Coordinates of C-alpha atoms in Angstrom, one line a residue:
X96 CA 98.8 138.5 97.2
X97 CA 100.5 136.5 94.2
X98 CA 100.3 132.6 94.7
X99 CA 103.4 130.8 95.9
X100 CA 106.3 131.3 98.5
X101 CA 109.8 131.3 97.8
X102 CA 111.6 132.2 100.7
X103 CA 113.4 129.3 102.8
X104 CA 110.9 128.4 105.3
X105 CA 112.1 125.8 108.7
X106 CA 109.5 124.7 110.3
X107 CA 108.6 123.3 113.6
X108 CA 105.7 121.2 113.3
X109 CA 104.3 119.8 116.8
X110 CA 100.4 120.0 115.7
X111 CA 100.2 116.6 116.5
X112 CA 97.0 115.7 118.3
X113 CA 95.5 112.4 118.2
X114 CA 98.8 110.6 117.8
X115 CA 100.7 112.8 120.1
X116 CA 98.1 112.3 122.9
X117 CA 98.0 108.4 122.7
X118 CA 101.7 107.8 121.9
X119 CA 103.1 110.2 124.2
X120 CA 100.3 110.3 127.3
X121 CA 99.1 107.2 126.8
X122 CA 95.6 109.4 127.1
X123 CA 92.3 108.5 125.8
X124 CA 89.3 111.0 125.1
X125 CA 88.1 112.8 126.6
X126 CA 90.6 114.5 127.9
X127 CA 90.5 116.0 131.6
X128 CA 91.5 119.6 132.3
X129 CA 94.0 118.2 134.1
X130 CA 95.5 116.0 131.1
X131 CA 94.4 118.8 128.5
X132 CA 96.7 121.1 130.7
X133 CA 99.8 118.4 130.6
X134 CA 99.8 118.3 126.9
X135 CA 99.6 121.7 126.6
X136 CA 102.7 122.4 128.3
X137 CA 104.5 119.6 126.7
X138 CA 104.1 122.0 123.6
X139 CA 104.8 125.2 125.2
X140 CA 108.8 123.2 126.4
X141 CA 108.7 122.6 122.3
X142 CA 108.0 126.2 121.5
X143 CA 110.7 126.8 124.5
X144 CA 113.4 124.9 122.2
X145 CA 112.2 126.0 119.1
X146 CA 113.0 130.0 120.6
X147 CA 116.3 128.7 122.2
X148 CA 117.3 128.5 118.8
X149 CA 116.5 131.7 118.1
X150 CA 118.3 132.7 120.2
X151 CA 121.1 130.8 119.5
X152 CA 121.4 132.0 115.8
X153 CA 119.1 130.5 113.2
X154 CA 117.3 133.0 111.4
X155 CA 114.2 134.3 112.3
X156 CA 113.2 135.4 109.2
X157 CA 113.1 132.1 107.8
X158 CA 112.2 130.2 111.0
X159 CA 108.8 129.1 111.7
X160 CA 106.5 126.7 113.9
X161 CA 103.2 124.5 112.9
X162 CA 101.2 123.8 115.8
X163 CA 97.1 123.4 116.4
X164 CA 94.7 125.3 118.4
X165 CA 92.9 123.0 120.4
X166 CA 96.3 123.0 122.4
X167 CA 98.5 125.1 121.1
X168 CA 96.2 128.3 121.3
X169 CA 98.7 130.3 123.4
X170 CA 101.7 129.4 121.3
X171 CA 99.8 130.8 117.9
X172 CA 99.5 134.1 120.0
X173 CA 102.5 134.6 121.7
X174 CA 104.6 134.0 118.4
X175 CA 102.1 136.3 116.3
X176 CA 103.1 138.6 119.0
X177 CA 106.7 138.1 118.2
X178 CA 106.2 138.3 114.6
X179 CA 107.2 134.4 114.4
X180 CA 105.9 132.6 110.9
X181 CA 103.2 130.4 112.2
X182 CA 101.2 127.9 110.5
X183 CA 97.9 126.3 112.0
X184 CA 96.4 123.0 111.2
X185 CA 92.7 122.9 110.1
X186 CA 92.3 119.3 109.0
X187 CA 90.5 116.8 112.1
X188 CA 93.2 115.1 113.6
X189 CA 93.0 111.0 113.7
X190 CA 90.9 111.2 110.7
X191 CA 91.8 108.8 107.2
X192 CA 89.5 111.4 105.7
X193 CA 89.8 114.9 105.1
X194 CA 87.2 116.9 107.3
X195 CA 87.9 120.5 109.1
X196 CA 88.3 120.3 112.6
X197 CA 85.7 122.9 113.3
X198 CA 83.5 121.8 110.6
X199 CA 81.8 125.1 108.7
X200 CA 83.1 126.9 111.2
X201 CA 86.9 126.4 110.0
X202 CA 87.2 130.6 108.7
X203 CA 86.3 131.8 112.2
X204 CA 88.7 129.6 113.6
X205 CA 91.8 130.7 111.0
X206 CA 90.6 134.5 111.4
X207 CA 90.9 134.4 115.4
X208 CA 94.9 133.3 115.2
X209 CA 95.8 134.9 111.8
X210 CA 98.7 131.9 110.9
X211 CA 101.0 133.2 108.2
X212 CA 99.9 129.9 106.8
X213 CA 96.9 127.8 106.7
X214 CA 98.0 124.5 106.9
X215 CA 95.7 121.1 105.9
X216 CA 96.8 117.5 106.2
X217 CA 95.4 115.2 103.4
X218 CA 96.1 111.7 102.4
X219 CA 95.6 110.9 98.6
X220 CA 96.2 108.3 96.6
X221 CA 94.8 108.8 92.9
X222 CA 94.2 104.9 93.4
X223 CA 91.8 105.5 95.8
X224 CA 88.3 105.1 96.2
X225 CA 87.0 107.7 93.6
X226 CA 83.9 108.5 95.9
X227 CA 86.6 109.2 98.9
X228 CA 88.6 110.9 96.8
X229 CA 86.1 113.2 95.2
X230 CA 84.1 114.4 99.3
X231 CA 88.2 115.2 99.6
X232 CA 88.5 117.6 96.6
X233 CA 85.5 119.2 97.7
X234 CA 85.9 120.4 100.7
X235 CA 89.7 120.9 100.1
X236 CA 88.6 123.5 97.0
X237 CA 86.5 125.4 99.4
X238 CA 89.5 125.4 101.8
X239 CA 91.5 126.6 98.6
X240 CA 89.1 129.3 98.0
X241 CA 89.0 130.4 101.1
X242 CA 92.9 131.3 101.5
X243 CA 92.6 132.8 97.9
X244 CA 89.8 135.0 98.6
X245 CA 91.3 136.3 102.3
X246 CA 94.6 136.5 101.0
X247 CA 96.3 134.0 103.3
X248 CA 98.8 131.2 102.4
X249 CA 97.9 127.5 102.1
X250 CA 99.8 125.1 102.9
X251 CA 99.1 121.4 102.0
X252 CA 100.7 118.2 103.4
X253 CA 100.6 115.2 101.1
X254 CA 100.8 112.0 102.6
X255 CA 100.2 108.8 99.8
X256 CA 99.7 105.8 101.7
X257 CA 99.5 102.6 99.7
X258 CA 96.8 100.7 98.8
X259 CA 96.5 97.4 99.3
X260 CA 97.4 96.4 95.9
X261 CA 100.0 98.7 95.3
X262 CA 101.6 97.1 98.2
X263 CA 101.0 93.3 96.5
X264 CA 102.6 95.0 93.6
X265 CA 106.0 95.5 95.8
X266 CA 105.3 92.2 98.4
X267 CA 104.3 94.1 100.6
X268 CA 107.7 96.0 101.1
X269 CA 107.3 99.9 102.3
X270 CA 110.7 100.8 101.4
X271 CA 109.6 99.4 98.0
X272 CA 106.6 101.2 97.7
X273 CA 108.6 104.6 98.6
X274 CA 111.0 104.3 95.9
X275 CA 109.4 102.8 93.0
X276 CA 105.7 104.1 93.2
X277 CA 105.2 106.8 95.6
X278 CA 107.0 109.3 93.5
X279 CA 104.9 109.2 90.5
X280 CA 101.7 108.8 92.6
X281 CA 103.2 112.2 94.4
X282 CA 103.3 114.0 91.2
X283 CA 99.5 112.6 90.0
X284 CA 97.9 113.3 93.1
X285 CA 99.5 116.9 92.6
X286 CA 98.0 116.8 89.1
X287 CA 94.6 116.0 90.4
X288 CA 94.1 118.1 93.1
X289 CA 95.4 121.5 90.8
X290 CA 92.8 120.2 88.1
X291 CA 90.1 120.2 90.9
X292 CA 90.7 123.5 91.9
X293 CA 93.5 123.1 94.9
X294 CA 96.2 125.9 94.9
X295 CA 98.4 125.5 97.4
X296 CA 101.0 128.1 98.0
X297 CA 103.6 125.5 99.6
X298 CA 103.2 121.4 99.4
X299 CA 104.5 119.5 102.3
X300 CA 105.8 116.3 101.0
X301 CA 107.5 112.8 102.4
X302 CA 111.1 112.7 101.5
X303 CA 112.6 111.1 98.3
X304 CA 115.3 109.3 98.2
X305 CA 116.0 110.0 94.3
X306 CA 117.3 113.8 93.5
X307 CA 115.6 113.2 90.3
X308 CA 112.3 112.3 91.9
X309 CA 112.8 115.6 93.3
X310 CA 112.9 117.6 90.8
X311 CA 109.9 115.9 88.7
X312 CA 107.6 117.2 91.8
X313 CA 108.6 120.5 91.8
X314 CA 107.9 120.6 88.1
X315 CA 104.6 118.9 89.0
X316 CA 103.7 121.6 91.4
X317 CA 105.1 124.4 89.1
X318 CA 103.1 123.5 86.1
X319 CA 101.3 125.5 83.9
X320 CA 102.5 128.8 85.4
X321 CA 102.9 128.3 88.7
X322 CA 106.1 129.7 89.0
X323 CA 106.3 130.4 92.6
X324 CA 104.7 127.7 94.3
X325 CA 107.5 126.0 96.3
X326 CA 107.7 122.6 98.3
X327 CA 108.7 121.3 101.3
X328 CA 110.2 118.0 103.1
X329 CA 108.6 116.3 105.8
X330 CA 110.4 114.3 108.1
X331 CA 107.5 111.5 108.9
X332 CA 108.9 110.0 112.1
X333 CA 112.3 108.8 110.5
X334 CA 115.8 108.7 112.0
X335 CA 118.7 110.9 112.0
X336 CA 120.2 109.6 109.3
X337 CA 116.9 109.2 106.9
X338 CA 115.8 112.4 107.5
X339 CA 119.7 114.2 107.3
X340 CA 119.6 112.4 103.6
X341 CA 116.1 113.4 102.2
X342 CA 117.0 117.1 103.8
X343 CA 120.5 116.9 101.8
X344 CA 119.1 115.4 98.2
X345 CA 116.0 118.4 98.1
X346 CA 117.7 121.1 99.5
X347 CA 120.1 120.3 96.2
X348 CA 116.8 121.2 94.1
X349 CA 115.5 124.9 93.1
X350 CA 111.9 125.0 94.3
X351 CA 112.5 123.0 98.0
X352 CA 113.0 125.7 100.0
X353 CA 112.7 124.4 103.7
X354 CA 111.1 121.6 105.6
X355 CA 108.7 121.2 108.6
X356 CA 110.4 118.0 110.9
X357 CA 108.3 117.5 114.0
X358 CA 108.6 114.0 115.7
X359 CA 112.4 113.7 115.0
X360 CA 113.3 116.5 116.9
X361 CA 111.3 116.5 119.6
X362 CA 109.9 113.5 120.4
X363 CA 112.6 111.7 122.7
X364 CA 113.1 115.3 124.4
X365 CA 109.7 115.3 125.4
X366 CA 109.3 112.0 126.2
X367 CA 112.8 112.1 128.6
X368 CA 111.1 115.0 130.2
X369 CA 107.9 113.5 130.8
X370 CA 109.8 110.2 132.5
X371 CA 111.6 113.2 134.8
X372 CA 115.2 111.9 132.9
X373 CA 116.0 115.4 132.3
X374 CA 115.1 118.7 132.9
X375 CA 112.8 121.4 131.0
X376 CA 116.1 123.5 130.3
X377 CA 117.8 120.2 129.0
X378 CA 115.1 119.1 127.0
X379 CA 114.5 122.6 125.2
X380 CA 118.2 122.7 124.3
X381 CA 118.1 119.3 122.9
X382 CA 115.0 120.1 120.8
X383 CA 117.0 123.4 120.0
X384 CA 120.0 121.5 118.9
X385 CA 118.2 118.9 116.7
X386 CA 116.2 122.1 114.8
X387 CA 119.5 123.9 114.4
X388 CA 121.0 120.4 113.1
X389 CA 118.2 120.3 110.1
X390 CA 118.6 123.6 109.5
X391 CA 122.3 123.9 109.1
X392 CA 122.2 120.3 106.7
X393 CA 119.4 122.5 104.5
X394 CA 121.6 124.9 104.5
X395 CA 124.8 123.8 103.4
X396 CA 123.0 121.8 101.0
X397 CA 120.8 124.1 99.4
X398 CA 121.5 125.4 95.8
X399 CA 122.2 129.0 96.0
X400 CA 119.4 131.9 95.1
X401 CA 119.5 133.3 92.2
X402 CA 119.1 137.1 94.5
X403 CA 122.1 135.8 96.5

């Protein structure tokens, strides 16, 4: 299997754990069966919308959902079943540091569900403790090694939180940070984590506001001959409206080829359904309509294949 992925690719995420289960359930662990079981089949009604819009036209071939085991197990198998793209989370959930979720065990765990990606969540900031930095790298080469050596996809999710100074550097502004210093520290932490030995097939990025910030990262993660390796947006919680503009200004650039946007569309679906404001058919069409929504803004936005 050659590195990189260049097919469009809409994802699904809903692998949220540790937020997921305090934010949504108000639940603290450990979990009962009982609340184990209620999570559980809050994902299975996101799966439900995700399928409904399937079914309602958006193409499978490019469609795909990102979900965990620890309670998403039956998902993972049912859509393998259905030949559904599926990508698995491997990275400790709750956890500012990198560490597998099944420690040493972490291969087992991949080879039971057989993802079409392996999927890790990082956060990286060149600027960084060094020593933090460095444990990271490690175990994210041997994860690296891992998908090169079985021949399975890698996914990696790059979230660059600040630091505390780079925030004093902007007054403490977020929206600040995003625009002026994220990018660039986007593209070094890219630069770092190839030089240590990290070959992701697909990076999973926060959005850009800047087309031109855009395109820098995909020639960050395309460097030096890695022609194929594609990237794409994440939707981090935002609005509508943020996340129908970062869709728009990649899917203008070759090398974006898709996104994964969890919380956005599902979150208020599930959490009417859990408050018994609407029904499980009501809230899988409303999840179903917000993933069609992203999908047909990537769409119409997207610069044209060079096979189409």
């Amino acid at each position: 299997m050659s590195p990189g992925y260049t097919e469009p690719l809409y994802l699904l995420p809903f692998d949220h754990r540790h937020s997921y289960v305090s934010g949504m359930f108000h639940f603290s662990p450990p979990l009962t069966a009982e609340q184990h079981a209620q999570v559980a089949d809050s994902k299975q009604l996101i799966y439900e919308g995700f399928r409904l819009a399937l079914v309602e036209g958006v193409n499978s071939q490019y469609a795909g959902i990102l979900v965990d085991e620890e309670f998403g197990a039956a998902i993972l198998q049912d859509a393998s079943r259905r030949g559904i793209i599926t990508a698995m989370s491997t990275e400790q959930s709750g956890s500012d540091e990198f560490l597998f979720e099944y420690g040493a065990d972490f291969a087992r765990h991949i080879e039971r569900f057989n993802p079409t990606f392996v999927k890790v969540l990082v956060r990286y900031n060149v600027e960084d403790d060094a020593e933090f930095n460095r444990r990271q790298r490690d175990r994210l080469k041997q994860l690296s090694a891992y998908c090169r050596s079985s021949a399975r996809r890698f996914m990696f999710e790059l979230l660059v939180p600040p630091t505390a100074r780079q925030l004093k550097r902007v007054n403490g502004d977020q929206h600040a940070y995003d625009l002026e210093l994220r990018p660039e520290l986007m593209r070094q932490a890219i630069f770092t984590l190839q030089d240590g030995g990290v070959e992701p097939d697909i990076w999973k990025v926060e959005g850009l506001d800047r087309r031109e910030d855009c395109v820098r990262l995909v020639e960050a993660a395309r460097r030096d001959g890695r022609d194929t390796v594609s990237c794409i947006l994440l939707g981090r919680g935002a609005d509508m409206k943020k996340v129908s503009a970062w869709l728009e200004t990649a899917a203008s650039v070759d090398g974006f080829i898709g996104f994964a946007v969890g919380r956005t569309t599902f979150w208020d679906e599930v959490s009417a359904y859990q408050a018994k404001h609407v029904t499980r058919a009501e809230a899988a069409a409303g999840i179903a309509e917000r993933y069609r929504t992203w999908v047909n803004i990537f769409e119409r936005a997207r610069v044209p294949r060079a096979d189409s």
